[in-house]
Amino acid sequence: MKIALLSYSTKPRGGVVHTLALAEALAALGEDVTVWTLGRGGDEGFYRPVDPAVRLRIVPFPDGPPGESVGERILRSIATLHEAFDPAPYDIVHAQDCISANAVGRCVRTVHHLDHFTTPELAACHEKAIVEPYAHVCVSRSVAEELREGWGLTADVIPNGVAYERFATLDPAAREKWRSRLGRYVLSVGGIEPRKGSLDLLEAYALLDADDVHLVIAGGETLFDYRDYRTRWERRAAELGVEPVVLGPVADDELPALVGAAAVFAFPSLKEGFGLAAMEALAAGVPLVVRDLPVLREVFGSAALFADTPRTLAGQLGHAVATEDPARRAAGRGLAARHTWDSAARRHLSLYRTLG
């Protein structure tokens, strides 16, 4: 079977991580897989090496003119990928986001999570990428239910896998390097943006009764412009008298040790479809505190601690830092180990064969 998987970026966002891992797992099963994406800012490859069994088609996407708006960039992204992509050679065209779904026309679509956008072009992109695909995949039952309630659509639920061994078997020296540099720390991966609940995490950290614990933020590559939100976040940090460590993007080969060295992993997102970064933390044996959302209850169950306000988030973070919980740690590792990309790929193949 010839399969095209499409994404919008080469950067390490959750949907891109998913696309590459699924592509590699499908190729390992003997399928002919090509990943198409936009090479933003001169990128000629992805943020990490990709198994050579997967073909890559990276469409150049140079920076736009000064002052280009988010809406204009969305429309230019769609047009650029549309012009480059030819669906004819493929049995399955599977888009992983609204930009690629708008660009390619008839496709299968994975809806990782649902959003409400105020930028008109982005809102239109989001809506069209839900209603026009002929088949849908969701990575959790909760998002599939949102799709059914909001649009009357039925989706196949295929959870994410996780690169379990990559996070479970860490080099002690690499982990100690991060601890030596940062001390004890609460880690959040995904950058500073509204959907990630960054302001709530900042407020919670200010309430945390642990003077020797730092707040560390990693990641942050995004298509959108969150400069105003980042300014609010920095201003609030100054008002609270706290100094988080903002690492920005972290090299892919250094990420597992950074995660594994954390005292606790914080995941206070306001909207999620699965929580792949949080599942990676469980694989590394790190205590996990997440926003109390139905989807995160579904995915993590007893393996995580839950909070719904900055104060309760601070309480759960403090508890996780101060208390060893071997049973919860074992439950988390076991949960992560059960989510394999091989299983996800086989379930995708079963779906594709019903659509052929």
Coordinates of C-alpha atoms in Angstrom, one line a residue:
M1 CA 0.0 0.0 0.0
K2 CA 1.3 3.5 -0.9
I3 CA 0.6 5.9 1.9
A4 CA 1.2 9.6 2.1
L5 CA 1.2 11.2 5.6
L6 CA 1.1 14.9 5.7
S7 CA 2.1 17.5 8.3
Y8 CA 2.6 21.2 8.4
S9 CA 6.1 21.5 9.9
T10 CA 9.5 20.0 10.5
K11 CA 9.6 21.2 14.1
P12 CA 9.0 19.1 17.2
R13 CA 5.4 19.6 17.9
G14 CA 3.1 16.8 19.0
G15 CA 1.5 16.2 15.7
V16 CA 4.8 16.1 13.9
V17 CA 6.2 13.6 16.5
H18 CA 3.1 11.5 15.8
T19 CA 3.5 11.7 12.1
L20 CA 7.1 10.6 12.0
A21 CA 6.6 7.8 14.5
L22 CA 3.6 6.4 12.7
A23 CA 5.4 6.6 9.3
E24 CA 8.3 4.6 10.7
A25 CA 6.1 2.0 12.3
L26 CA 4.1 1.6 9.0
A27 CA 7.3 1.3 7.0
A28 CA 8.5 -1.4 9.5
L29 CA 5.4 -3.4 8.6
G30 CA 6.5 -3.3 4.9
E31 CA 4.3 -0.4 3.7
D32 CA 5.4 2.2 1.2
V33 CA 5.2 5.5 3.2
T34 CA 6.1 9.1 2.2
V35 CA 5.9 12.0 4.6
W36 CA 5.1 15.4 3.1
T37 CA 5.6 18.6 5.0
L38 CA 6.6 22.3 4.7
G39 CA 10.2 23.2 5.3
R40 CA 9.8 26.4 7.2
G41 CA 12.6 28.9 7.6
G42 CA 14.9 27.1 5.3
D43 CA 14.6 23.6 6.9
E44 CA 15.6 20.8 4.6
G45 CA 15.0 18.0 7.1
F46 CA 13.0 17.2 10.3
Y47 CA 14.1 18.0 13.8
R48 CA 15.5 14.5 14.1
P49 CA 16.8 11.8 11.7
V50 CA 14.1 9.7 10.1
D51 CA 14.3 6.0 9.3
P52 CA 15.5 5.8 5.6
A53 CA 12.7 3.4 4.9
V54 CA 10.4 6.4 5.0
R55 CA 10.5 8.7 2.0
L56 CA 10.5 12.4 2.8
R57 CA 9.2 15.3 0.7
I58 CA 9.9 18.6 2.3
V59 CA 8.4 21.5 0.4
P60 CA 10.4 24.7 0.7
F61 CA 8.5 27.4 2.6
P62 CA 10.5 30.6 2.9
D63 CA 9.7 33.2 5.5
G64 CA 7.0 35.6 4.4
P65 CA 7.2 39.4 3.9
P66 CA 7.7 41.6 7.0
G67 CA 4.4 42.0 8.8
E68 CA 2.8 38.9 7.4
S69 CA -0.2 38.0 9.6
V70 CA -1.0 34.6 11.0
G71 CA -4.0 34.4 8.6
E72 CA -1.8 35.3 5.6
R73 CA 0.8 32.7 6.6
I74 CA -1.9 30.0 7.0
L75 CA -3.3 30.7 3.5
R76 CA 0.3 30.7 2.0
S77 CA 1.1 27.4 3.8
I78 CA -2.0 25.8 2.3
A79 CA -1.3 27.1 -1.2
T80 CA 2.3 26.1 -1.1
L81 CA 1.6 22.5 0.0
H82 CA -1.3 22.2 -2.4
E83 CA 0.8 23.2 -5.4
A84 CA 3.5 20.7 -4.6
F85 CA 1.5 17.6 -3.6
D86 CA 0.1 15.2 -6.2
P87 CA -2.2 12.6 -4.6
A88 CA -2.3 10.3 -7.7
P89 CA 0.5 7.9 -6.7
Y90 CA -1.1 7.1 -3.3
D91 CA -3.7 4.6 -2.1
I92 CA -4.1 6.6 1.2
V93 CA -3.6 10.3 1.8
H94 CA -3.7 11.0 5.5
A95 CA -3.5 14.5 6.8
Q96 CA -2.4 15.2 10.4
D97 CA -3.5 18.8 10.8
C98 CA -5.9 21.4 9.3
I99 CA -3.2 23.0 7.0
S100 CA -2.3 19.8 5.2
A101 CA -6.0 18.6 5.1
N102 CA -6.9 21.9 3.4
A103 CA -4.0 21.6 1.0
V104 CA -4.7 18.0 -0.3
G105 CA -8.4 17.8 -0.7
R106 CA -9.8 14.2 -0.4
C107 CA -8.1 12.6 2.6
V108 CA -8.2 10.8 5.9
R109 CA -7.8 13.2 8.8
T110 CA -6.4 12.7 12.3
V111 CA -8.1 15.2 14.6
H112 CA -5.6 15.4 17.5
H113 CA -7.7 18.0 19.4
L114 CA -10.4 20.5 18.6
D115 CA -9.8 24.3 19.0
H116 CA -11.7 27.5 18.8
F117 CA -9.8 30.1 16.8
T118 CA -10.5 33.8 16.4
T119 CA -8.3 34.4 13.3
P120 CA -10.8 34.1 10.4
E121 CA -8.5 32.2 8.1
L122 CA -7.5 29.7 10.8
A123 CA -11.1 29.2 11.9
A124 CA -12.1 28.4 8.3
C125 CA -9.1 26.1 7.9
H126 CA -10.1 24.2 11.1
E127 CA -13.7 23.8 10.1
K128 CA -13.0 22.7 6.5
A129 CA -10.4 20.2 7.7
I130 CA -13.1 18.6 9.9
V131 CA -16.1 18.5 7.6
E132 CA -14.4 17.6 4.2
P133 CA -12.2 14.5 4.9
Y134 CA -14.0 11.3 4.1
A135 CA -12.7 9.4 7.2
H136 CA -11.5 10.5 10.6
V137 CA -9.1 9.3 13.3
C138 CA -8.9 10.5 16.9
V139 CA -6.2 9.7 19.4
S140 CA -8.7 9.5 22.3
R141 CA -12.4 8.7 22.9
S142 CA -12.9 12.1 24.4
V143 CA -12.0 13.9 21.2
A144 CA -14.0 11.5 19.1
E145 CA -17.0 12.3 21.3
E146 CA -16.4 16.0 20.8
L147 CA -16.4 15.3 17.0
R148 CA -19.6 13.4 17.2
E149 CA -21.4 16.0 19.4
G150 CA -20.2 19.0 17.4
W151 CA -20.3 17.7 13.8
G152 CA -22.2 14.4 13.8
L153 CA -19.0 12.6 12.6
T154 CA -17.8 9.1 13.6
A155 CA -14.1 8.7 14.1
D156 CA -11.9 5.6 14.6
V157 CA -10.1 5.9 17.9
I158 CA -6.4 4.9 17.7
P159 CA -4.3 6.1 20.6
N160 CA -0.8 7.4 20.2
G161 CA 2.2 5.2 20.8
V162 CA 5.2 6.2 22.8
A163 CA 8.9 5.7 22.2
Y164 CA 9.1 3.8 25.5
E165 CA 12.6 2.5 25.4
R166 CA 14.0 5.9 24.5
F167 CA 12.6 7.4 27.7
A168 CA 12.7 4.4 30.0
T169 CA 16.4 3.5 29.5
L170 CA 18.3 6.7 30.1
D171 CA 22.0 7.3 30.4
P172 CA 22.6 8.2 34.0
A173 CA 25.4 10.6 33.1
A174 CA 23.1 12.5 30.7
R175 CA 20.4 12.8 33.3
E176 CA 22.9 13.9 35.9
K177 CA 24.1 16.6 33.5
W178 CA 20.7 18.2 33.6
R179 CA 20.4 17.9 37.4
S180 CA 23.8 19.5 37.8
R181 CA 22.8 22.4 35.6
L182 CA 19.3 22.9 36.9
G183 CA 19.0 21.4 40.3
R184 CA 15.6 20.0 41.2
Y185 CA 13.0 21.2 38.8
V186 CA 9.4 21.0 37.7
L187 CA 9.4 20.5 33.9
S188 CA 6.9 21.6 31.3
V189 CA 7.5 20.8 27.6
G190 CA 5.7 22.7 24.9
G191 CA 6.6 26.3 25.2
I192 CA 4.7 29.3 26.6
E193 CA 1.3 29.6 25.0
P194 CA -2.4 29.8 26.0
R195 CA -3.3 26.2 25.2
K196 CA -0.5 24.9 27.4
G197 CA -1.8 26.7 30.5
S198 CA 1.5 28.5 30.9
L199 CA 0.1 31.4 33.1
D200 CA -1.6 28.9 35.4
L201 CA 1.6 27.0 35.8
L202 CA 3.4 30.2 36.6
E203 CA 0.9 31.1 39.3
A204 CA 1.1 27.5 40.7
Y205 CA 4.9 27.7 40.8
A206 CA 4.7 30.9 42.8
L207 CA 2.6 29.1 45.4
L208 CA 4.8 26.1 45.5
D209 CA 6.3 25.5 49.0
A210 CA 9.7 24.3 47.8
D211 CA 12.3 27.0 47.6
D212 CA 15.0 24.7 46.0
V213 CA 12.8 23.6 43.1
H214 CA 13.0 25.5 39.8
L215 CA 10.4 25.8 37.0
V216 CA 11.9 24.8 33.7
I217 CA 10.1 25.4 30.3
A218 CA 11.3 23.6 27.2
G219 CA 10.2 23.6 23.6
G220 CA 8.1 26.2 22.0
E221 CA 8.3 25.9 18.2
T222 CA 4.9 27.0 16.8
L223 CA 3.3 28.4 13.7
F224 CA 1.4 31.0 15.7
D225 CA 2.3 34.3 17.2
Y226 CA 2.1 34.2 21.0
R227 CA 4.3 37.2 21.6
D228 CA 1.6 39.1 23.5
Y229 CA 0.9 36.1 25.7
R230 CA 4.6 35.6 26.3
T231 CA 4.9 39.3 27.3
R232 CA 2.0 38.9 29.8
W233 CA 3.7 35.7 31.1
E234 CA 7.0 37.5 31.6
R235 CA 5.3 40.5 33.3
R236 CA 3.4 38.2 35.6
A237 CA 6.6 36.3 36.5
A238 CA 8.2 39.6 37.5
E239 CA 5.2 40.6 39.6
L240 CA 5.3 37.2 41.4
G241 CA 9.1 37.5 41.9
V242 CA 9.8 34.2 40.3
E243 CA 12.5 33.4 37.7
P244 CA 11.6 30.4 35.5
V245 CA 14.3 28.8 33.3
V246 CA 13.2 29.0 29.7
L247 CA 15.3 26.6 27.6
G248 CA 13.4 27.0 24.3
P249 CA 13.8 24.2 21.8
V250 CA 15.9 21.3 23.1
A251 CA 17.9 19.0 20.8
D252 CA 16.0 15.7 20.3
D253 CA 18.7 13.5 21.6
E254 CA 18.9 15.5 24.8
L255 CA 15.1 15.6 25.5
P256 CA 14.8 12.1 27.2
A257 CA 17.4 12.9 29.8
L258 CA 15.9 16.4 30.5
V259 CA 12.6 14.7 31.1
G260 CA 14.0 11.9 33.1
A261 CA 15.9 14.2 35.4
A262 CA 12.8 16.2 36.4
A263 CA 11.4 16.0 39.9
V264 CA 7.9 16.2 38.4
F265 CA 6.4 16.8 35.0
A266 CA 3.7 19.5 34.8
F267 CA 1.0 19.2 32.1
P268 CA -1.6 21.9 32.8
S269 CA -2.9 22.2 29.2
L270 CA -6.4 23.6 28.7
K271 CA -7.0 21.6 25.6
E272 CA -5.4 18.3 24.6
G273 CA -6.2 15.2 22.5
F274 CA -3.9 12.7 24.2
G275 CA -0.8 14.1 25.9
L276 CA 2.2 12.5 24.2
A277 CA 4.8 14.5 26.1
A278 CA 3.2 13.5 29.4
M279 CA 3.2 9.8 28.4
E280 CA 6.9 10.1 27.7
A281 CA 7.4 11.5 31.2
L282 CA 5.6 8.4 32.6
A283 CA 7.9 6.2 30.5
A284 CA 10.9 7.9 32.1
G285 CA 9.4 7.2 35.6
V286 CA 8.7 10.9 36.4
P287 CA 5.7 11.8 38.5
L288 CA 3.0 13.5 36.4
V289 CA 0.6 16.3 37.3
V290 CA -2.0 17.2 34.7
R291 CA -5.0 19.4 34.2
D292 CA -8.2 17.7 35.4
L293 CA -9.8 17.3 31.9
P294 CA -11.9 14.4 30.8
V295 CA -9.5 13.4 28.0
L296 CA -6.5 13.3 30.5
R297 CA -8.6 11.3 32.9
E298 CA -9.3 8.9 30.1
V299 CA -5.6 8.6 29.0
F300 CA -3.8 8.6 32.3
G301 CA -6.2 7.4 35.0
S302 CA -4.5 6.5 38.2
A303 CA -1.0 7.0 36.8
A304 CA -1.3 10.9 37.2
L305 CA -2.2 13.4 39.8
F306 CA -4.9 15.9 38.7
A307 CA -5.5 19.6 39.4
D308 CA -7.9 22.2 38.1
T309 CA -6.7 25.6 39.5
P310 CA -3.3 27.1 40.2
R311 CA -3.7 26.4 43.9
T312 CA -4.5 22.7 43.5
L313 CA -1.8 22.5 40.8
A314 CA 0.7 23.9 43.3
G315 CA -0.5 21.4 45.9
Q316 CA -0.2 18.4 43.6
L317 CA 3.2 19.5 42.3
G318 CA 4.4 19.9 45.9
H319 CA 3.1 16.5 46.9
A320 CA 4.8 14.9 43.9
V321 CA 8.1 16.6 44.7
A322 CA 8.0 15.6 48.4
T323 CA 6.6 12.1 48.2
E324 CA 7.9 9.0 46.7
D325 CA 5.1 6.8 45.2
P326 CA 6.6 3.6 43.7
A327 CA 3.2 2.2 43.0
R328 CA 2.1 5.2 40.9
R329 CA 5.5 5.3 39.2
A330 CA 5.2 1.6 38.2
A331 CA 1.6 2.2 37.0
G332 CA 2.9 5.0 34.8
R333 CA 5.7 3.0 33.3
G334 CA 3.3 0.1 32.7
L335 CA 0.8 2.4 31.0
A336 CA 3.4 3.9 28.7
A337 CA 4.8 0.5 27.8
R338 CA 1.4 -0.6 26.6
H339 CA 1.2 2.3 24.1
T340 CA 3.3 1.1 21.1
W341 CA 3.7 2.6 17.7
D342 CA 3.6 -0.9 16.2
S343 CA 0.1 -1.4 17.6
A344 CA -1.0 2.1 16.4
A345 CA 0.4 1.3 12.9
R346 CA -1.4 -2.0 12.7
R347 CA -4.7 -0.4 13.6
H348 CA -4.2 2.3 11.0
L349 CA -3.5 -0.3 8.4
S350 CA -6.8 -2.1 9.3
L351 CA -8.6 1.2 8.8
Y352 CA -6.9 1.9 5.5
R353 CA -7.9 -1.5 4.1
T354 CA -11.5 -0.7 4.8
L355 CA -11.2 2.5 2.8
G356 CA -9.3 1.1 -0.2

